Every structure is written in structure tokens, then in C-alpha cells.
PDB file of C-alpha atoms in Angstrom:
ATOM      1  CA  MET X  26      86.407 -25.245  30.481  1.00  0.00           C
ATOM      2  CA  ILE X  27      89.092 -27.765  28.871  1.00  0.00           C
ATOM      3  CA  ARG X  28      89.147 -31.401  29.086  1.00  0.00           C
ATOM      4  CA  ALA X  29      91.997 -33.717  28.985  1.00  0.00           C
ATOM      5  CA  ASP X  30      93.487 -36.813  30.041  1.00  0.00           C
ATOM      6  CA  GLU X  31      94.807 -35.208  33.344  1.00  0.00           C
ATOM      7  CA  ILE X  32      95.439 -31.862  34.781  1.00  0.00           C
ATOM      8  CA  TYR X  33      97.807 -29.515  32.788  1.00  0.00           C
ATOM      9  CA  ILE X  34      98.352 -26.294  33.894  1.00  0.00           C
ATOM     10  CA  VAL X  35      99.638 -23.744  30.394  1.00  0.00           C
ATOM     11  CA  ARG X  36     101.329 -20.396  32.635  1.00  0.00           C
ATOM     12  CA  THR X  37     102.947 -18.693  29.849  1.00  0.00           C
ATOM     13  CA  GLY X  38     102.866 -14.273  29.729  1.00  0.00           C
ATOM     14  CA  ILE X  39     100.436 -12.555  27.052  1.00  0.00           C
ATOM     15  CA  GLU X  40     103.915 -11.220  25.473  1.00  0.00           C
ATOM     16  CA  THR X  41     105.680 -14.464  24.346  1.00  0.00           C
ATOM     17  CA  ASN X  42     105.573 -16.498  21.191  1.00  0.00           C
ATOM     18  CA  PHE X  43     103.061 -19.173  22.777  1.00  0.00           C
ATOM     19  CA  ALA X  44     100.339 -17.020  24.192  1.00  0.00           C
ATOM     20  CA  LYS X  45     101.008 -15.046  20.304  1.00  0.00           C
ATOM     21  CA  SER X  46     100.392 -17.911  18.117  1.00  0.00           C
ATOM     22  CA  PHE X  47      97.898 -19.939  19.970  1.00  0.00           C
ATOM     23  CA  LEU X  48      95.672 -16.782  19.719  1.00  0.00           C
ATOM     24  CA  LEU X  49      96.905 -16.676  15.728  1.00  0.00           C
ATOM     25  CA  ALA X  50      95.005 -20.561  15.594  1.00  0.00           C
ATOM     26  CA  VAL X  51      92.376 -20.007  17.836  1.00  0.00           C
ATOM     27  CA  SER X  52      91.145 -16.967  15.962  1.00  0.00           C
ATOM     28  CA  LEU X  53      90.424 -19.200  12.775  1.00  0.00           C
ATOM     29  CA  VAL X  54      88.491 -21.657  14.473  1.00  0.00           C
ATOM     30  CA  GLN X  55      85.003 -21.329  13.874  1.00  0.00           C
ATOM     31  CA  ASP X  56      82.950 -24.459  15.959  1.00  0.00           C
ATOM     32  CA  PHE X  57      84.278 -24.030  19.442  1.00  0.00           C
ATOM     33  CA  SER X  58      81.842 -26.581  20.432  1.00  0.00           C
ATOM     34  CA  LYS X  59      83.817 -29.742  18.324  1.00  0.00           C
ATOM     35  CA  PRO X  60      87.095 -30.687  19.510  1.00  0.00           C
ATOM     36  CA  LEU X  61      90.201 -29.120  19.322  1.00  0.00           C
ATOM     37  CA  ILE X  62      94.181 -29.997  19.891  1.00  0.00           C
ATOM     38  CA  ILE X  63      96.061 -27.749  21.493  1.00  0.00           C
ATOM     39  CA  ALA X  64     100.344 -28.617  21.116  1.00  0.00           C
ATOM     40  CA  ALA X  65     103.054 -26.845  22.266  1.00  0.00           C
ATOM     41  CA  THR X  66     106.544 -26.593  19.839  1.00  0.00           C
ATOM     42  CA  ALA X  67     109.235 -25.937  20.634  1.00  0.00           C
ATOM     43  CA  GLY X  68     111.287 -23.280  17.716  1.00  0.00           C
ATOM     44  CA  GLU X  69     114.708 -21.826  18.350  1.00  0.00           C
ATOM     45  CA  GLU X  70     116.268 -21.825  22.291  1.00  0.00           C
ATOM     46  CA  ASN X  71     113.943 -21.367  24.454  1.00  0.00           C
ATOM     47  CA  VAL X  72     111.145 -20.517  22.349  1.00  0.00           C
ATOM     48  CA  VAL X  73     107.478 -22.592  21.979  1.00  0.00           C
ATOM     49  CA  PHE X  74     105.201 -21.832  19.977  1.00  0.00           C
ATOM     50  CA  CYS X  75     101.518 -23.489  20.112  1.00  0.00           C
ATOM     51  CA  ASN X  76      99.706 -25.421  16.929  1.00  0.00           C
ATOM     52  CA  ILE X  77      96.259 -25.702  16.903  1.00  0.00           C
ATOM     53  CA  TYR X  78      94.746 -28.943  15.502  1.00  0.00           C
ATOM     54  CA  ASP X  79      91.099 -30.143  14.993  1.00  0.00           C
ATOM     55  CA  ALA X  80      90.695 -33.345  17.281  1.00  0.00           C
ATOM     56  CA  ALA X  81      88.562 -35.363  14.683  1.00  0.00           C
ATOM     57  CA  THR X  82      90.714 -35.340  11.394  1.00  0.00           C
ATOM     58  CA  LYS X  83      93.933 -33.609  13.530  1.00  0.00           C
ATOM     59  CA  THR X  84      94.714 -31.026  10.246  1.00  0.00           C
ATOM     60  CA  ARG X  85      96.197 -28.256  11.705  1.00  0.00           C
ATOM     61  CA  ILE X  86      94.657 -25.044  11.881  1.00  0.00           C
ATOM     62  CA  ASP X  87      96.753 -22.866   9.944  1.00  0.00           C
ATOM     63  CA  SER X  88      97.997 -19.612  10.775  1.00  0.00           C
ATOM     64  CA  LYS X  89     100.662 -17.001   9.877  1.00  0.00           C
ATOM     65  CA  TRP X  90     102.755 -15.805  12.124  1.00  0.00           C
ATOM     66  CA  ASN X  91     102.547 -12.020  12.441  1.00  0.00           C
ATOM     67  CA  LYS X  92     104.450 -10.658  15.315  1.00  0.00           C
ATOM     68  CA  ASP X  93     102.722  -7.036  14.749  1.00  0.00           C
ATOM     69  CA  ALA X  94      99.225  -8.242  15.040  1.00  0.00           C
ATOM     70  CA  ASP X  95      96.336  -6.053  16.799  1.00  0.00           C
ATOM     71  CA  TRP X  96      96.616  -8.703  19.716  1.00  0.00           C
ATOM     72  CA  LEU X  97      93.378  -6.959  21.642  1.00  0.00           C
ATOM     73  CA  ALA X  98      91.450  -6.855  18.446  1.00  0.00           C
ATOM     74  CA  ILE X  99      91.823 -10.744  17.688  1.00  0.00           C
ATOM     75  CA  ILE X 100      91.351 -11.447  21.891  1.00  0.00           C
ATOM     76  CA  ASP X 101      87.907  -9.450  21.287  1.00  0.00           C
ATOM     77  CA  SER X 102      87.188 -11.563  18.157  1.00  0.00           C
ATOM     78  CA  ILE X 103      87.769 -14.570  19.779  1.00  0.00           C
ATOM     79  CA  GLN X 104      85.781 -13.979  22.835  1.00  0.00           C
ATOM     80  CA  THR X 105      82.791 -13.320  20.640  1.00  0.00           C
ATOM     81  CA  LYS X 106      83.354 -16.676  18.705  1.00  0.00           C
ATOM     82  CA  LEU X 107      83.251 -18.197  22.464  1.00  0.00           C
ATOM     83  CA  GLN X 108      80.312 -16.467  23.739  1.00  0.00           C
ATOM     84  CA  THR X 109      78.070 -17.096  20.051  1.00  0.00           C
ATOM     85  CA  SER X 110      79.417 -20.777  20.385  1.00  0.00           C
ATOM     86  CA  LYS X 111      78.377 -21.245  23.626  1.00  0.00           C
ATOM     87  CA  ASN X 112      75.083 -19.674  23.231  1.00  0.00           C
ATOM     88  CA  SER X 113      74.364 -21.229  20.115  1.00  0.00           C
ATOM     89  CA  HIS X 114      75.753 -24.595  19.995  1.00  0.00           C
ATOM     90  CA  ILE X 115      76.120 -25.439  23.410  1.00  0.00           C
ATOM     91  CA  VAL X 116      73.877 -26.889  25.632  1.00  0.00           C
ATOM     92  CA  SER X 117      73.076 -24.834  29.193  1.00  0.00           C
ATOM     93  CA  GLY X 118      75.879 -26.182  31.247  1.00  0.00           C
ATOM     94  CA  GLU X 119      78.100 -28.013  28.511  1.00  0.00           C
ATOM     95  CA  PRO X 120      81.585 -26.913  28.987  1.00  0.00           C
ATOM     96  CA  ILE X 121      83.088 -25.701  25.455  1.00  0.00           C
ATOM     97  CA  LEU X 122      85.720 -28.928  23.966  1.00  0.00           C
ATOM     98  CA  PHE X 123      89.406 -27.609  23.323  1.00  0.00           C
TER      99      PHE X 123
END
């Protein structure tokens, strides 16, 4: 679950730069129980990238762009971390904050 000041809808395809930059950054997150800031950043023309920040320190999680990354492996790794975080850090029923 994502908490925010209001409801936001993010629509993106898996092949977009936004989705890929989100996956690269969020794959570096070690503790999903801590709040994160998700920010859309304009690129050239109609390109949008995603930056992830630690909400407490406001520091950007610095990921390296890799258009040829193994996206399925990255998604699997993130899902594993989320499940582990949910099972070990969060009280049952409490949402994970992003």
C-alpha cells in the first residue's frame, strides 16, 4: 500500500523509462518499512524518469541507468524483499509505506 496526501494514479507501461528507472531505484531499497518519496523527473521531449528518495533524509537513492538490465530478475528480487520486509518488519495488517 502507498500512502500519500491524496490519491494519485501512476499509469506506465513496463517498457517505459519511468517504470525501468523506478525498478532500478527501488531494487536498491533495503528496508521497505521506511517511507520513500517517488518523484517523476522530466527527460528529453516526452520522456519521464522516476527518482526514489529516502523520505526521512530527502536523499536520492542513486541507481545507475541500465537499459539492458534483467528486468524479470529485478522484479523477482523486489518482490522477495517486499515479502521479507512484510514478514519481518511490519505488524500484520500494517501497510508498507512508499
